[in-house]
Short mmCIF file of C-alpha atoms and ligand atoms in Angstrom, two decimals:
data_model
loop_
_atom_site.label_atom_id
_atom_site.label_comp_id
_atom_site.label_asym_id
_atom_site.label_seq_id
_atom_site.Cartn_x
_atom_site.Cartn_y
_atom_site.Cartn_z
CA TRP A 217 -95.16 64.79 -171.81
CA VAL A 218 -93.23 62.71 -169.29
CA LEU A 219 -89.70 63.44 -168.08
CA MET A 220 -87.72 60.57 -166.57
CA VAL A 221 -84.39 59.99 -164.80
CA SER A 222 -82.88 56.69 -163.58
CA ALA A 223 -80.12 56.04 -161.06
CA GLN A 224 -78.42 53.05 -159.48
CA THR A 225 -77.01 52.96 -155.96
CA PRO A 226 -75.23 50.15 -154.08
CA THR A 227 -75.69 49.37 -150.44
CA ASN A 228 -72.99 49.94 -147.83
CA ILE A 229 -71.70 47.89 -144.93
CA ALA A 230 -70.70 49.66 -141.72
CA VAL A 231 -67.35 48.70 -140.20
CA ILE A 232 -67.90 51.14 -137.31
CA LYS A 233 -71.61 50.89 -136.62
CA TYR A 234 -74.37 53.47 -136.27
CA TRP A 235 -76.69 52.35 -133.47
CA GLY A 236 -78.88 54.87 -131.66
CA LYS A 237 -80.47 58.22 -132.46
CA SER A 238 -80.48 61.48 -130.53
CA ASP A 239 -83.35 62.75 -132.74
CA GLU A 240 -85.77 60.27 -134.29
CA THR A 241 -87.46 62.64 -136.75
CA LEU A 242 -84.32 64.22 -138.19
CA ILE A 243 -82.45 60.89 -137.80
CA LEU A 244 -79.43 62.19 -135.91
CA PRO A 245 -77.05 59.49 -134.64
CA VAL A 246 -75.40 59.20 -131.22
CA ASN A 247 -72.01 58.50 -132.83
CA ASP A 248 -70.06 58.80 -136.08
CA SER A 249 -69.87 55.69 -138.29
CA ILE A 250 -67.69 54.41 -141.14
CA SER A 251 -68.71 52.13 -144.01
CA VAL A 252 -67.57 50.46 -147.20
CA THR A 253 -69.76 50.86 -150.28
CA LEU A 254 -70.20 47.65 -152.27
CA ASP A 255 -69.77 47.42 -156.02
CA PRO A 256 -73.06 48.00 -157.88
CA GLY A 257 -73.19 44.47 -159.32
CA HIS A 258 -74.54 43.17 -156.02
CA LEU A 259 -77.08 44.51 -153.56
CA CYS A 260 -78.05 47.65 -155.36
CA THR A 261 -81.23 49.58 -156.00
CA THR A 262 -82.27 51.03 -159.35
CA THR A 263 -84.81 53.84 -159.20
CA THR A 264 -86.61 55.66 -161.99
CA VAL A 265 -88.39 58.91 -161.18
CA ALA A 266 -90.83 60.51 -163.59
CA VAL A 267 -92.74 63.78 -163.68
CA SER A 268 -95.72 64.66 -165.88
CA PRO A 269 -98.56 67.19 -165.74
CA SER A 270 -100.92 64.22 -166.18
CA PHE A 271 -99.89 62.61 -162.85
CA GLU A 272 -102.55 63.32 -160.25
CA GLN A 273 -100.63 62.34 -157.12
CA ASP A 274 -97.19 61.18 -155.96
CA ARG A 275 -97.00 57.40 -156.26
CA MET A 276 -94.28 54.81 -155.71
CA TRP A 277 -93.74 51.14 -156.64
CA LEU A 278 -91.16 48.94 -154.92
CA ASN A 279 -90.22 45.76 -156.82
CA GLY A 280 -93.39 46.23 -158.90
CA LYS A 281 -95.77 46.60 -155.95
CA GLU A 282 -97.30 49.96 -155.05
CA ILE A 283 -96.32 51.22 -151.60
CA SER A 284 -97.59 54.15 -149.55
CA LEU A 285 -95.63 57.40 -149.62
CA SER A 286 -97.49 58.78 -146.62
CA GLY A 287 -94.73 57.84 -144.13
CA GLY A 288 -92.77 60.72 -142.60
CA ARG A 289 -89.44 59.48 -143.99
CA TYR A 290 -90.57 59.63 -147.63
CA GLN A 291 -92.37 62.92 -147.08
CA ASN A 292 -89.27 64.48 -145.48
CA CYS A 293 -87.07 63.46 -148.42
CA LEU A 294 -89.59 64.68 -151.03
CA ARG A 295 -90.09 68.01 -149.23
CA GLU A 296 -86.36 68.65 -148.85
CA ILE A 297 -85.63 67.87 -152.52
CA ARG A 298 -88.61 69.92 -153.79
CA SER A 299 -87.49 72.93 -151.79
CA ARG A 300 -84.10 72.81 -153.59
CA ALA A 301 -85.43 72.19 -157.11
CA SER A 302 -84.41 74.61 -159.84
CA GLU A 303 -85.71 75.46 -163.27
CA ILE A 304 -85.15 73.11 -166.22
CA GLU A 305 -85.75 73.61 -169.90
CA ASP A 306 -85.78 71.02 -172.72
CA LYS A 307 -86.20 73.09 -175.88
CA LYS A 308 -86.44 70.01 -178.17
CA LYS A 309 -89.39 68.65 -176.22
CA GLY A 310 -90.76 72.14 -175.54
CA ILE A 311 -90.72 71.55 -171.78
CA ARG A 312 -89.99 74.23 -169.20
CA ILE A 313 -90.46 73.61 -165.49
CA THR A 314 -89.91 76.56 -163.16
CA LYS A 315 -88.98 76.33 -159.47
CA LYS A 316 -92.60 77.13 -158.62
CA ASP A 317 -93.95 74.38 -160.97
CA TRP A 318 -91.95 71.71 -159.10
CA GLY A 319 -94.06 72.39 -156.02
CA LYS A 320 -97.24 71.56 -157.95
CA LEU A 321 -96.18 68.69 -160.24
CA HIS A 322 -96.56 65.08 -159.08
CA LEU A 323 -94.03 62.27 -159.27
CA HIS A 324 -94.12 58.58 -160.10
CA ILE A 325 -91.27 56.53 -158.63
CA ALA A 326 -90.34 52.93 -159.48
CA SER A 327 -87.62 51.21 -157.47
CA TYR A 328 -86.10 47.72 -157.82
CA ASN A 329 -83.62 45.80 -155.68
CA ASN A 330 -81.39 43.36 -157.57
CA PHE A 331 -81.45 40.95 -154.62
CA PRO A 332 -84.33 39.08 -152.99
CA THR A 333 -85.93 41.16 -150.24
CA ALA A 334 -86.59 37.84 -148.47
CA ALA A 335 -82.83 37.38 -147.98
CA GLY A 336 -83.18 39.87 -145.13
CA LEU A 337 -80.43 42.12 -146.47
CA ALA A 338 -80.64 45.81 -145.73
CA SER A 339 -82.30 47.61 -148.59
CA SER A 340 -83.19 50.94 -146.99
CA ALA A 341 -79.64 52.28 -147.34
CA ALA A 342 -79.43 51.81 -151.10
CA GLY A 343 -83.15 52.64 -151.49
CA PHE A 344 -83.23 56.09 -149.93
CA ALA A 345 -79.82 57.07 -151.32
CA CYS A 346 -80.97 56.17 -154.83
CA LEU A 347 -84.33 57.92 -154.43
CA VAL A 348 -82.72 61.17 -153.29
CA PHE A 349 -80.02 61.02 -155.98
CA ALA A 350 -82.52 60.34 -158.81
CA LEU A 351 -84.90 63.08 -157.62
CA ALA A 352 -82.03 65.56 -157.33
CA LYS A 353 -81.02 64.83 -160.92
CA LEU A 354 -84.58 65.14 -162.22
CA MET A 355 -85.24 68.40 -160.38
CA ASN A 356 -81.86 69.94 -161.20
CA VAL A 357 -80.85 70.27 -157.56
CA LYS A 358 -77.45 71.94 -157.46
CA GLU A 359 -76.22 70.55 -154.09
CA ASP A 360 -73.19 68.27 -153.81
CA GLU A 361 -73.23 64.64 -152.63
CA SER A 362 -72.59 65.53 -148.99
CA GLN A 363 -75.53 67.93 -148.93
CA LEU A 364 -77.71 65.30 -150.62
CA SER A 365 -76.52 62.77 -148.03
CA ALA A 366 -78.08 64.94 -145.31
CA ILE A 367 -81.42 64.54 -147.12
CA ALA A 368 -81.02 60.76 -147.67
CA ARG A 369 -80.23 60.53 -143.94
CA GLN A 370 -83.79 61.63 -143.22
CA GLY A 371 -85.04 58.56 -145.12
CA SER A 372 -82.79 56.09 -143.32
CA GLY A 373 -79.65 56.90 -141.37
CA SER A 374 -77.37 54.42 -143.12
CA ALA A 375 -78.58 55.71 -146.53
CA CYS A 376 -76.47 58.87 -146.22
CA ARG A 377 -73.32 56.75 -146.60
CA SER A 378 -74.44 55.23 -149.94
CA LEU A 379 -74.15 58.55 -151.81
CA PHE A 380 -70.40 57.85 -152.14
CA GLY A 381 -68.33 54.90 -153.28
CA GLY A 382 -65.25 53.62 -151.46
CA PHE A 383 -64.86 54.33 -147.72
CA VAL A 384 -67.34 56.75 -146.22
CA LYS A 385 -67.75 58.47 -142.87
CA TRP A 386 -71.06 59.72 -141.51
CA ILE A 387 -70.22 62.67 -139.26
CA MET A 388 -72.87 62.89 -136.53
CA GLY A 389 -72.75 66.71 -136.50
CA LYS A 390 -73.42 69.27 -133.78
CA GLU A 391 -76.29 71.38 -135.12
CA GLU A 392 -79.76 70.78 -133.67
CA ASN A 393 -81.35 71.04 -137.13
CA GLY A 394 -79.07 68.29 -138.47
CA SER A 395 -77.55 70.45 -141.21
CA ASP A 396 -74.02 69.17 -140.42
CA SER A 397 -74.97 65.50 -139.93
CA LEU A 398 -73.76 64.23 -143.29
CA ALA A 399 -71.49 61.81 -145.13
CA VAL A 400 -68.01 62.50 -146.49
CA GLN A 401 -65.83 60.24 -148.60
CA LEU A 402 -62.67 59.08 -146.78
CA ALA A 403 -61.14 57.29 -149.78
CA ASP A 404 -62.50 56.59 -153.23
CA GLU A 405 -63.37 53.26 -154.82
CA LYS A 406 -59.87 52.75 -156.27
CA HIS A 407 -58.22 52.93 -152.85
CA TRP A 408 -57.42 49.50 -151.30
CA ASP A 409 -59.01 47.47 -154.07
CA ASP A 410 -57.46 44.17 -152.87
CA LEU A 411 -60.33 43.71 -150.43
CA VAL A 412 -63.00 41.17 -151.35
CA ILE A 413 -66.35 40.96 -149.61
CA ILE A 414 -68.25 37.69 -149.18
CA ILE A 415 -71.74 37.78 -147.69
CA ALA A 416 -73.11 34.54 -146.25
CA VAL A 417 -76.90 34.79 -146.39
CA VAL A 418 -77.75 32.90 -143.21
CA SER A 419 -81.12 31.15 -142.98
CA SER A 420 -83.37 32.63 -140.37
CA ARG A 421 -86.82 31.57 -139.34
CA GLN A 422 -87.15 34.23 -136.72
CA LYS A 423 -88.72 37.61 -137.50
CA GLU A 424 -86.09 40.20 -136.76
CA THR A 425 -86.56 43.43 -134.82
CA SER A 426 -86.18 46.33 -137.27
CA SER A 427 -83.10 48.55 -136.85
CA THR A 428 -85.35 51.52 -136.14
CA SER A 429 -87.19 49.96 -133.19
CA GLY A 430 -84.14 48.00 -132.01
CA MET A 431 -82.01 51.11 -131.68
CA ARG A 432 -84.84 52.99 -129.97
CA GLU A 433 -85.02 50.26 -127.31
CA SER A 434 -81.22 50.28 -126.92
CA VAL A 435 -81.15 54.07 -126.44
CA ASP A 436 -83.90 53.77 -123.80
CA THR A 437 -82.42 50.86 -121.83
CA SER A 438 -78.73 50.13 -122.55
CA LEU A 439 -76.03 51.71 -120.39
CA LEU A 440 -73.42 50.07 -122.62
CA LEU A 441 -74.74 52.14 -125.54
CA GLN A 442 -73.98 55.38 -123.66
CA HIS A 443 -70.45 54.20 -122.86
CA ARG A 444 -69.91 53.03 -126.45
CA ALA A 445 -71.07 56.31 -128.01
CA LYS A 446 -69.06 58.58 -125.70
CA GLU A 447 -65.92 56.61 -124.87
CA VAL A 448 -65.37 53.86 -127.43
CA VAL A 449 -66.49 55.00 -130.89
CA PRO A 450 -64.66 58.39 -131.04
CA LYS A 451 -61.30 56.59 -130.56
CA ARG A 452 -62.21 53.80 -132.95
CA ILE A 453 -63.22 56.27 -135.66
CA SER A 454 -59.79 57.89 -135.74
CA GLN A 455 -58.03 54.49 -135.55
CA MET A 456 -60.19 53.19 -138.41
CA GLU A 457 -59.46 56.29 -140.52
CA GLU A 458 -55.72 55.63 -140.02
CA ALA A 459 -56.09 51.91 -140.86
CA ILE A 460 -57.96 52.74 -144.09
CA LYS A 461 -55.47 55.43 -145.10
CA ASN A 462 -52.50 53.08 -144.55
CA GLN A 463 -54.26 49.96 -145.88
CA ASP A 464 -53.37 48.35 -142.56
CA PHE A 465 -55.43 45.14 -142.66
CA PRO A 466 -54.59 43.81 -139.15
CA SER A 467 -55.88 47.04 -137.53
CA PHE A 468 -58.82 47.24 -139.94
CA ALA A 469 -59.86 43.65 -139.11
CA GLN A 470 -59.38 44.05 -135.36
CA LEU A 471 -61.49 47.24 -135.27
CA THR A 472 -64.20 45.89 -137.59
CA CYS A 473 -64.69 42.65 -135.62
CA ALA A 474 -64.53 44.40 -132.24
CA ASP A 475 -67.09 46.99 -133.32
CA SER A 476 -69.51 44.40 -134.68
CA ASN A 477 -69.20 42.43 -131.44
CA GLN A 478 -69.77 45.53 -129.31
CA PHE A 479 -72.84 46.48 -131.33
CA HIS A 480 -74.29 43.00 -130.70
CA ALA A 481 -73.30 43.29 -127.02
CA VAL A 482 -75.35 46.52 -126.87
CA CYS A 483 -78.26 44.56 -128.36
CA LEU A 484 -77.90 41.96 -125.56
CA ASP A 485 -77.66 44.80 -123.02
CA THR A 486 -81.02 46.10 -124.27
CA SER A 487 -84.14 45.26 -122.27
CA PRO A 488 -85.67 43.00 -123.46
CA PRO A 489 -82.49 41.72 -125.17
CA ILE A 490 -82.32 41.67 -128.96
CA PHE A 491 -80.76 38.63 -130.65
CA TYR A 492 -79.75 39.39 -134.23
CA MET A 493 -77.09 36.70 -134.65
CA ASN A 494 -77.91 33.00 -134.48
CA ASP A 495 -75.89 29.77 -134.00
CA THR A 496 -74.64 29.83 -137.59
CA SER A 497 -73.44 33.44 -137.18
CA HIS A 498 -71.57 32.42 -134.01
CA ARG A 499 -69.99 29.41 -135.74
CA ILE A 500 -68.80 31.63 -138.61
CA ILE A 501 -67.19 34.00 -136.04
CA SER A 502 -65.39 31.05 -134.40
CA ILE A 503 -64.02 29.80 -137.71
CA VAL A 504 -62.68 33.24 -138.66
CA GLU A 505 -61.23 33.90 -135.17
CA LYS A 506 -59.43 30.52 -135.16
CA TRP A 507 -58.08 31.09 -138.66
CA ASN A 508 -56.85 34.59 -137.81
CA ARG A 509 -55.09 33.33 -134.69
CA PHE A 510 -53.45 30.51 -136.62
CA GLU A 511 -51.94 32.92 -139.18
CA GLU A 512 -49.28 35.48 -138.35
CA THR A 513 -51.69 38.37 -138.97
CA PRO A 514 -55.50 38.48 -139.46
CA GLN A 515 -56.67 37.41 -142.90
CA VAL A 516 -60.41 38.02 -142.67
CA ALA A 517 -62.69 40.53 -140.91
CA TYR A 518 -66.33 39.83 -140.07
CA THR A 519 -69.23 42.13 -139.35
CA PHE A 520 -72.95 41.53 -138.73
CA ASP A 521 -75.78 44.05 -139.03
CA ALA A 522 -79.29 43.76 -137.61
CA GLY A 523 -79.66 40.12 -138.69
CA PRO A 524 -77.76 36.80 -138.81
CA ASN A 525 -76.03 37.33 -142.22
CA ALA A 526 -72.23 37.38 -142.09
CA VAL A 527 -70.32 40.02 -144.04
CA LEU A 528 -66.75 38.76 -144.43
CA ILE A 529 -63.95 40.96 -145.74
CA ALA A 530 -60.91 39.10 -147.05
CA ARG A 531 -57.57 40.90 -147.32
CA ASN A 532 -57.04 39.82 -150.93
CA ARG A 533 -58.29 37.50 -153.67
CA LYS A 534 -56.16 34.55 -152.57
CA THR A 535 -57.56 34.70 -149.04
CA ALA A 536 -61.08 35.14 -150.44
CA THR A 537 -60.71 31.89 -152.41
CA LEU A 538 -59.54 30.01 -149.32
CA LEU A 539 -62.33 31.57 -147.27
CA LEU A 540 -64.98 30.55 -149.76
CA GLN A 541 -63.60 27.01 -149.87
CA ARG A 542 -63.88 26.78 -146.08
CA LEU A 543 -67.36 28.25 -146.02
CA LEU A 544 -68.59 25.89 -148.74
CA TYR A 545 -67.14 22.96 -146.79
CA TYR A 546 -68.69 23.89 -143.42
CA PHE A 547 -71.88 25.50 -144.74
CA PRO A 548 -72.86 24.20 -148.18
CA PRO A 549 -75.44 26.63 -149.60
CA ASN A 550 -78.95 25.26 -149.72
CA PRO A 551 -82.30 26.78 -148.65
CA ASP A 552 -82.76 23.90 -146.16
CA THR A 553 -79.38 24.31 -144.41
CA ASP A 554 -77.61 26.95 -142.35
CA VAL A 555 -76.58 29.18 -145.26
CA ASP A 556 -78.96 29.96 -148.13
CA SER A 557 -76.42 31.45 -150.53
CA TYR A 558 -73.21 33.46 -150.88
CA ILE A 559 -72.81 36.87 -152.49
CA ILE A 560 -69.32 37.84 -153.61
CA GLY A 561 -68.39 41.39 -154.42
CA ASP A 562 -65.76 44.06 -154.48
CA LYS A 563 -65.80 46.95 -152.12
CA SER A 564 -65.65 49.49 -154.89
CA ILE A 565 -68.59 51.21 -156.53
C1 DP6 B 51 -76.89 47.85 -137.80
O1 DP6 B 51 -80.08 52.97 -141.14
O2 DP6 B 51 -81.49 50.87 -141.10
O3 DP6 B 51 -76.97 48.46 -140.10
O4 DP6 B 51 -81.93 55.13 -139.52
O5 DP6 B 51 -83.74 53.82 -138.41
O6 DP6 B 51 -83.45 53.68 -140.90
P1 DP6 B 51 -82.77 53.89 -139.55
O7 DP6 B 51 -81.80 52.64 -139.33
P2 DP6 B 51 -80.80 51.95 -140.34
O8 DP6 B 51 -79.77 51.27 -139.29
C2 DP6 B 51 -78.62 50.60 -139.68
C3 DP6 B 51 -78.02 49.93 -138.51
C4 DP6 B 51 -76.87 49.00 -138.81
C5 DP6 B 51 -75.52 49.71 -138.63
C6 DP6 B 51 -75.08 50.65 -139.72
O9 DP6 B 51 -75.45 50.47 -140.91
O10 DP6 B 51 -74.29 51.56 -139.39
#
């Protein structure tokens, strides 16, 4: 027999960024962060997990290609989920798996991203969140989403925020063992559903520094990172929570843009400096800044992760249409030009 479970998880975009770990193995961050989970139509991972007595070892395929599960991050997630597994019984199929059996049975895992990996868009967040969620369902783990988020966190920090839809906060926690470093939902997917997200997939020839090694170098060398984590982010987190609660777009946009810019300033303050944005990213920032200054109140927020792609958040559908018109005029999508393509989505799950 084979028992299978599938799950789908969207990625999330941080509006107050996570950058820097205090513990690399447990993946504990140096500050809280806040994100928006995208709708599952775009940038999501679908994972199927299967268990059978005929499987001889744990194996995993990503986009159809077998990958190694020997890395610490996968092993940590598998171990944590296995230790919480409980008994299941399917009388029709005549299957009974006890808590003890789960420790001995092997798993096959197949995971697909619905977007091209080559686009350089973060996939680890959706990937680890989906893996942990699917495994928890298969193994009848009784923990809630926040407790599961603390397991997904050990796969990739940002993954803990993808266990929820809507607006999500990753609380850094105080415990040394990381038990209270987990995600909570600030507002669900129905809250503030005017927002529209447009991602400009910016062409990049340069090989980017991974988030993991980039943030390690920043922690080791950037004084600005220390100041940001202790002095700046705690205030911004409470201001952002207020802005989200009140659907206050001017404050939301101001905080989102400022936090993205400070994160990239920390990257420049790293030795050697890390350049994630390129000329096209900078030109997109200028266009949005000029537009926002021209209007009475900000219309669009921008944020950039560890790469040149622009994530633009428009205050409503009308603004999103105008924004897209402008982007298509300045940066017509084409693999040979500055922007490869555009992805349009809602914030909700
Ligand atoms: C810039 O979660 O990819 O996107 O924990 O080492 O796997 P690891 O890093 P990762 O870092 C994400 C960094 C970021 C900001 C954010 O998502 O908060």
